[in-house]
XYZ file of C-alpha atoms in Angstrom:
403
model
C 84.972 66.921 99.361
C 85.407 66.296 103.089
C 82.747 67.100 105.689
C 85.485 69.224 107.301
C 85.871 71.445 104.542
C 82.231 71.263 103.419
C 81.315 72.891 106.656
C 84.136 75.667 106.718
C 82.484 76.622 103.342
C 79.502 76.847 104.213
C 80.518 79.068 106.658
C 81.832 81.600 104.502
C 78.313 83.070 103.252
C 77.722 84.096 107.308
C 81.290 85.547 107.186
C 80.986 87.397 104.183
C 77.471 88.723 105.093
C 78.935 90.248 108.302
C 82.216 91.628 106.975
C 80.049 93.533 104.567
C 77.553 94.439 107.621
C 80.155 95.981 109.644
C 82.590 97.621 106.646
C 79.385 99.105 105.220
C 78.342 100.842 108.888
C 79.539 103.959 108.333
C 77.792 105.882 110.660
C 79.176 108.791 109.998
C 77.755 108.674 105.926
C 74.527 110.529 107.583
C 76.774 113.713 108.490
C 79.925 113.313 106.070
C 79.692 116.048 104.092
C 79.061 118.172 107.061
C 81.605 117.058 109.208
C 84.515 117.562 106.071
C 83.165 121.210 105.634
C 83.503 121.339 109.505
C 86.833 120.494 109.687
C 87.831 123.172 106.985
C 87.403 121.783 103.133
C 85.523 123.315 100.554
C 82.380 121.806 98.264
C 84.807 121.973 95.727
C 87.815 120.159 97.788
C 85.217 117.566 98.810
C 85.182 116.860 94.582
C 88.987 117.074 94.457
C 89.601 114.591 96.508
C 86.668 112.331 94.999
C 88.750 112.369 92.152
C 91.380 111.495 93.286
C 89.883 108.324 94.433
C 88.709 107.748 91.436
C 92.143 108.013 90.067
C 93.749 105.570 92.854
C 90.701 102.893 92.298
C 91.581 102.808 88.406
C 95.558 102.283 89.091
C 94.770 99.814 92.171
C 91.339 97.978 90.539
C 93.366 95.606 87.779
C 96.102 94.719 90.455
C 93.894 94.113 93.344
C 92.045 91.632 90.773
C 95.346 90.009 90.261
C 96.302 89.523 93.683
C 92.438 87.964 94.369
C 93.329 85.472 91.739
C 96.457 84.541 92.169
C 96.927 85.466 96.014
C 93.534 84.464 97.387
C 90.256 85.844 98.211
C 90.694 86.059 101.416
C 93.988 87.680 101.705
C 92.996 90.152 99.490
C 89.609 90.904 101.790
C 91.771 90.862 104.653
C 94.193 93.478 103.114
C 90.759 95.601 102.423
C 89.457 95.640 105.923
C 93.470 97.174 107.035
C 93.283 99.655 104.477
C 89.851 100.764 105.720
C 90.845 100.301 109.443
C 93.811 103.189 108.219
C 91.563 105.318 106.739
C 89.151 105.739 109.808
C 91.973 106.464 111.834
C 93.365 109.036 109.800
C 89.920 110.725 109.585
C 90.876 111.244 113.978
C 93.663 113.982 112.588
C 92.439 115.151 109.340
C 92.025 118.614 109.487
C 93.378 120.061 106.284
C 93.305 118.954 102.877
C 96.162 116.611 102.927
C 95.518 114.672 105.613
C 91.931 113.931 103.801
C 93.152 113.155 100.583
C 96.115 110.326 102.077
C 92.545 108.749 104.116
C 90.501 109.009 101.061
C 93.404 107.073 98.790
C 93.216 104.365 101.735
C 89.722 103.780 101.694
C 89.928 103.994 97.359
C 92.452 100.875 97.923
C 90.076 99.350 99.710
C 87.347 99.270 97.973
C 89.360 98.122 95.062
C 90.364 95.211 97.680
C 86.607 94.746 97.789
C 85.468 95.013 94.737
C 85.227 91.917 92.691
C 86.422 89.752 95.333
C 83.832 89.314 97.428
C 81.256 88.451 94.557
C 84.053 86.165 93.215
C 84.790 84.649 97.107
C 80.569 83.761 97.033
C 80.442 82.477 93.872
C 83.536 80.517 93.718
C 82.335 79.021 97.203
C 78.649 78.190 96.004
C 79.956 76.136 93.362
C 82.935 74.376 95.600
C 79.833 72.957 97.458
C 78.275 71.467 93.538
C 75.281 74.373 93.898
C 74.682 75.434 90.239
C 71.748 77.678 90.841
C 71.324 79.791 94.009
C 73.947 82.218 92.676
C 71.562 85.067 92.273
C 69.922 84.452 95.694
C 73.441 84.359 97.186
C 74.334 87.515 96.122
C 71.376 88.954 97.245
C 72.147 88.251 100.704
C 75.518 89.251 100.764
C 74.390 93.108 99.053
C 71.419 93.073 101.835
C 74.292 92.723 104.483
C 75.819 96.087 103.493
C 72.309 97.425 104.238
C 71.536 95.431 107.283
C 73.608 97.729 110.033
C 72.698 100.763 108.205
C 68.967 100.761 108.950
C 69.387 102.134 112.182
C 72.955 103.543 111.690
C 71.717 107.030 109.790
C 69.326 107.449 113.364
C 72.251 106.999 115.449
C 74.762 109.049 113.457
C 72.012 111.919 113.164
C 71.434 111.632 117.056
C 74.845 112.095 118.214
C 76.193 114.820 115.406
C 72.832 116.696 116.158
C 74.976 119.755 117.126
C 77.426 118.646 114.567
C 80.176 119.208 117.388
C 83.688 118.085 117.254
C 83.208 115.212 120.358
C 80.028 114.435 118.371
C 82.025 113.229 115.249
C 84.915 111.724 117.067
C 82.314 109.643 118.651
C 80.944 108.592 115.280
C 84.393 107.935 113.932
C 85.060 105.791 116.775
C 81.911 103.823 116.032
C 83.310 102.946 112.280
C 86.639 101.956 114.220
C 84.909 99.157 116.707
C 83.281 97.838 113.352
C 85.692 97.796 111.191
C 87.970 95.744 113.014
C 84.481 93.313 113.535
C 84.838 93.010 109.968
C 88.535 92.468 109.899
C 88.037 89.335 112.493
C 85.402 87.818 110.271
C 87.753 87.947 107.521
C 90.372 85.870 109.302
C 87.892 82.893 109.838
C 86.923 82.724 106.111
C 88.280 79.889 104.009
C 89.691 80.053 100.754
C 87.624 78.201 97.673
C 88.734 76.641 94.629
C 89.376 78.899 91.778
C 88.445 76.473 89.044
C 91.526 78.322 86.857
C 92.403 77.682 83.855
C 96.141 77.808 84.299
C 96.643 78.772 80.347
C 94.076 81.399 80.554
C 95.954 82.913 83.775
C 99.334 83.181 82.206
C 97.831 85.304 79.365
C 97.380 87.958 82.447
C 94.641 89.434 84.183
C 95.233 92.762 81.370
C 94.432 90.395 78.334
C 91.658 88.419 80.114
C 89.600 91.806 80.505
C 90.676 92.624 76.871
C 89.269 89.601 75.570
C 85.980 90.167 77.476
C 84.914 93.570 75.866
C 86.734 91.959 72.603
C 84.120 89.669 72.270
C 81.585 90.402 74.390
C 80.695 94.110 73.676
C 77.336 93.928 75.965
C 79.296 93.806 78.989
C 81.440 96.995 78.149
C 78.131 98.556 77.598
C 76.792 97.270 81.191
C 79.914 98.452 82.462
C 79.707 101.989 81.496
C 75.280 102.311 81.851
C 75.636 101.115 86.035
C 79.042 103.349 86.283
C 76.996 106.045 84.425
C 73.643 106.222 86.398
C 75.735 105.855 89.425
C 77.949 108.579 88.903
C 74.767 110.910 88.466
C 73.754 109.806 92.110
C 77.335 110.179 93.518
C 77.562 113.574 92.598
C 73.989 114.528 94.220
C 74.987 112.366 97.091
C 78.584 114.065 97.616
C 76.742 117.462 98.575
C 73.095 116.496 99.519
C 73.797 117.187 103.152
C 74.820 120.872 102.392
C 71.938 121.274 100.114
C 69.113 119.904 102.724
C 70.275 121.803 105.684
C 70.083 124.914 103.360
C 66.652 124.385 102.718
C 66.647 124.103 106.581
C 65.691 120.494 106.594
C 66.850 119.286 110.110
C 68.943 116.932 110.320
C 67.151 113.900 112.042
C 65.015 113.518 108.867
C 68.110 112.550 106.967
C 69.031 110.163 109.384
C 64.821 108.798 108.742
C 65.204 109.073 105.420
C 68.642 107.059 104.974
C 67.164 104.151 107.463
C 64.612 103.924 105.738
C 66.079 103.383 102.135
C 68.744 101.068 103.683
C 65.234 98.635 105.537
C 63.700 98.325 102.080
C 67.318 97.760 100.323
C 67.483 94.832 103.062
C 64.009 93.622 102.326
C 64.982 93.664 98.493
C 68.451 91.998 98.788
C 67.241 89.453 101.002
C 64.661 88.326 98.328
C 66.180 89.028 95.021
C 65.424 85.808 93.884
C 61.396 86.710 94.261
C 61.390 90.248 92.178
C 63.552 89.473 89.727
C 63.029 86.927 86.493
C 66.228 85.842 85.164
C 65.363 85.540 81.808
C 64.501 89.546 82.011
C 67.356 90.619 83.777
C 68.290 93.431 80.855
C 65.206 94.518 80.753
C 65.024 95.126 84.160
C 68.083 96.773 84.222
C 66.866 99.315 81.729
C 64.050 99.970 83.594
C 65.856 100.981 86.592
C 68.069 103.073 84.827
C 65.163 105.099 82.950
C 63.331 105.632 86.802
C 66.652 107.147 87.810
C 66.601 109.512 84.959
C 62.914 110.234 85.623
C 63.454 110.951 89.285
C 66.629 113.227 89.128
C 64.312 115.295 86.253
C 61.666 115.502 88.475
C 63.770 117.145 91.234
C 65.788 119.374 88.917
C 61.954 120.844 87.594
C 61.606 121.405 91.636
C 65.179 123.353 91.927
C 63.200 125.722 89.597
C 59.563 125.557 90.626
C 60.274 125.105 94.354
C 59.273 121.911 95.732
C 58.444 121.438 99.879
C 61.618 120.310 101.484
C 59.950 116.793 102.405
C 59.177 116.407 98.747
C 62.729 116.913 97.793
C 63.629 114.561 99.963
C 61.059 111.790 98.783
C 62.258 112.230 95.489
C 65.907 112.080 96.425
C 65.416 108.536 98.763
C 63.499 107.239 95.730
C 66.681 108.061 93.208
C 68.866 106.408 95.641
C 67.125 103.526 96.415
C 66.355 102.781 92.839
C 70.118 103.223 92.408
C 71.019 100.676 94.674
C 68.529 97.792 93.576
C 70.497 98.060 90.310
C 73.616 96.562 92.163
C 72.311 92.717 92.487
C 71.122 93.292 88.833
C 74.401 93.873 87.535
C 76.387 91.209 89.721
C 74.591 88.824 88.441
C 75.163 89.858 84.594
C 78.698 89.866 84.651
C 78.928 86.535 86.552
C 76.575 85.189 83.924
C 78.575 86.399 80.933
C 82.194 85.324 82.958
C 83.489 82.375 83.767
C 84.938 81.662 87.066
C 88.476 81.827 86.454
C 87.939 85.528 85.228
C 85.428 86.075 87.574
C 87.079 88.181 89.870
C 88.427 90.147 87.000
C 85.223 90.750 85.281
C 83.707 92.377 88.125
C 87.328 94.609 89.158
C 86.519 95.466 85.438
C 83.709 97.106 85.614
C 84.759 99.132 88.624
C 87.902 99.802 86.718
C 85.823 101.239 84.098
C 83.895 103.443 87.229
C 86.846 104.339 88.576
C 88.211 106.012 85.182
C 84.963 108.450 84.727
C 85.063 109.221 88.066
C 88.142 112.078 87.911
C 86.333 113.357 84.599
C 82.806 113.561 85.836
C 84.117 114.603 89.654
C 86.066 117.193 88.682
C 83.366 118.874 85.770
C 81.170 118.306 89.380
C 84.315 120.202 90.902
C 83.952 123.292 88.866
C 80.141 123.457 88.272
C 79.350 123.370 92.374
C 81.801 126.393 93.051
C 79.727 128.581 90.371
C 76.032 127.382 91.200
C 75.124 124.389 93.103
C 71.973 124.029 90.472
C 74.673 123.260 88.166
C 75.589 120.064 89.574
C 71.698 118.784 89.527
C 71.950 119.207 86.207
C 75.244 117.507 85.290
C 73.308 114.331 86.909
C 70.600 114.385 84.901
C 72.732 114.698 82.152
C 74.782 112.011 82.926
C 71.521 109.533 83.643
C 70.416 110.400 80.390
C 73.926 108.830 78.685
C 72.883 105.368 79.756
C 68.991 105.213 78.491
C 69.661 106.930 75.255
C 72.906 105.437 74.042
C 73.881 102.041 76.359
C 70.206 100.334 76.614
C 71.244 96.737 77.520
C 70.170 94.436 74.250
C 68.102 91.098 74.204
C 68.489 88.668 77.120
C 71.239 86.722 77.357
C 72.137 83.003 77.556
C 73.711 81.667 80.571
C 78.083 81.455 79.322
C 79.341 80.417 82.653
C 82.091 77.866 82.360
């Protein structure tokens, strides 16, 4: 390898870092909920439309894989950060139900884009430049970038919507806008690694590649549907939890605390994966993580009935979510372990493929249950937490199958 191209490689890890720093802003995550019900949609539309997106990220996960294989990384990230760009600009003009379902679709495409590639883009780089360990801490970094802009992003979205008035969100949306295109120039300057394909392998197709993985490899269909699980019963809590704290008359600025301060210690954590986490235990800590979520979401559901302080409800809910999101690393990490790297990229669109199919069953049961009692809901999570540490417990450690 050149020195020329040694360098633009090593480049790529700062890229990628900041493309997921600025597509992961989102300023206006701290008020979302409020600001759709503001601009007319229901609790229950809000789930709709989830579903949808669920629905578009299952048709677009498989093909976006394809394209990041066959097309390139960073064409495929580049396509992302447009969609994305789209969606923000619809969400200028969305003030009915249409308009917010054609913005949610972009934003499903995008992440699709996303998903997959960019672990596949780091890992596929790190072993371009002949580094056969550091995977684990690489990844780290890149999930502590998507955390790195929000730890004071919540405080600033929570400051201007204070009033939750309509200059107040346009401002916010505007924000997303500036860094959004940030990320889409980062994307331009990345360059493309070396695939390492296995030309036979490819012209079986990306479909029979991700047949052959749960085939044979059954513990990564069950890690596929334990993290889509667990996450699922924080999605649906998350979906509504603005709603629910305001109700409880929990202002507003405290969300905003509470969200900058998950996303701090998320960047703390991400930054030094490598130091918490043993390799050789990386199931077990998995199930660990997935058995606190369960314990956490029971502990506030006990509250919905014996009323808990406001501030306790929301200690226990930052503690479910951050617990959530340490999982992420966790589970990178397994499926590039038990992939090899021409599949990479497909292994990892898998298991959001697999996501992105429960998400119109479990969103729309959500759908229903919110629009009767909102109690309901809290208890669909827990139920759906439960799934994953009774029935899809991740077995023994396993070997290292990278080819």
């Amino acid at each position: 390898m050149d020195k020329i191209r040694k360098n633009k490689l090593e480049k790529n890890f700062g890229r990628m870092f900041w493309i997921q720093a600025f597509s992961n802003l989102k300023v206006i995550n701290v008020i979302g909920t409020l600001f759709f019900l503001y601009r007319g949609l229901s609790l229950s539309q809000l789930f709709y439309i989830s579903a949808i997106w669920g629905i578009v990220s299952v048709l677009s996960e498989i093909p976006s894989s394809y394209l990041a294989d066959r097309w390139g990384r960073k064409k495929t990230m580049i396509a992302g950060v447009l969609f994305s760009l789209v969606h923000w600009i619809l969400l200028i003009f969305a003030h009915n139900f249409t308009v917010f379902l054609i913005a949610f679709i972009f934003a499903s495409i995008q992440y699709s884009f996303f998903s997959g590639t960019d672990d596949a883009l780091v890992y596929d780089t790190n072993r371009e430049l002949g580094n056969s360990d550091g995977g684990l801490k690489r990844l780290g970094k890149l999930y502590s970038a998507k955390s790195v802009f929000k730890i004071i992003a919540p405080l600033i979205g929570a400051f201007i919507a204070k009033d939750l008035l309509e200059w107040q969100f346009l401002v916010i949306i505007g924000i997303d806008i500036v860094a959004t295109i940030s990320a889409f120039v980062f994307a331009l300057l990345l360059t493309e690694p070396n695939h390492y394909m296995d030309l036979e392998e490819m012209e079986a197709g990306v479909m029979k590649d991700a047949w052959k993985l749960i085939k044979f490899d059954p513990l990564i269909f069950r890690a596929m549907i334990s993290r889509a699980l667990v996450f699922l019963s924080m999605f649906v809590v998350w979906r509504f939890h603005q709603k629910f704290f305001v109700d409880i008359k929990l202002p507003i600025i405290w969300l905003g605390i509470s969200w900058s301060i998950i996303h701090a210690i998320n960047f703390f954590y991400n930054q030094n994966i490598e130091k918490f986490i043993d390799k050789n235990l990386l199931q077990k800590k998995i199930n660990l993580l997935n058995l606190l979520v369960f314990f956490t979401i029971t502990l506030f559901v006990i509250g919905l009935y014996i009323p808990f302080n406001k501030y306790v409800f929301l200690f226990l809910y930052s503690v479910t979510v951050l617990v959530e999101m340490s999982r992420w690393p966790l589970y990178a990490e397994f499926y590039n372990r038990k992939s090899k790297s021409f599949n990479r990229s497909t292994t990892l669109s898998l298991a959001n493929f697999v996501k992105g199919f429960l998400d119109p069953i479990i969103l729309l049961v959500a759908a229903v249950l919110v629009a009767k009692d909102i109690n309901y809901v809290f208890i669909w999570s827990l139920c759906l937490a439960l799934i994953p540490v009774l029935f899809f417990r991740l077995s023994k450690d396993l070997q290292n199958k990278n080819g």
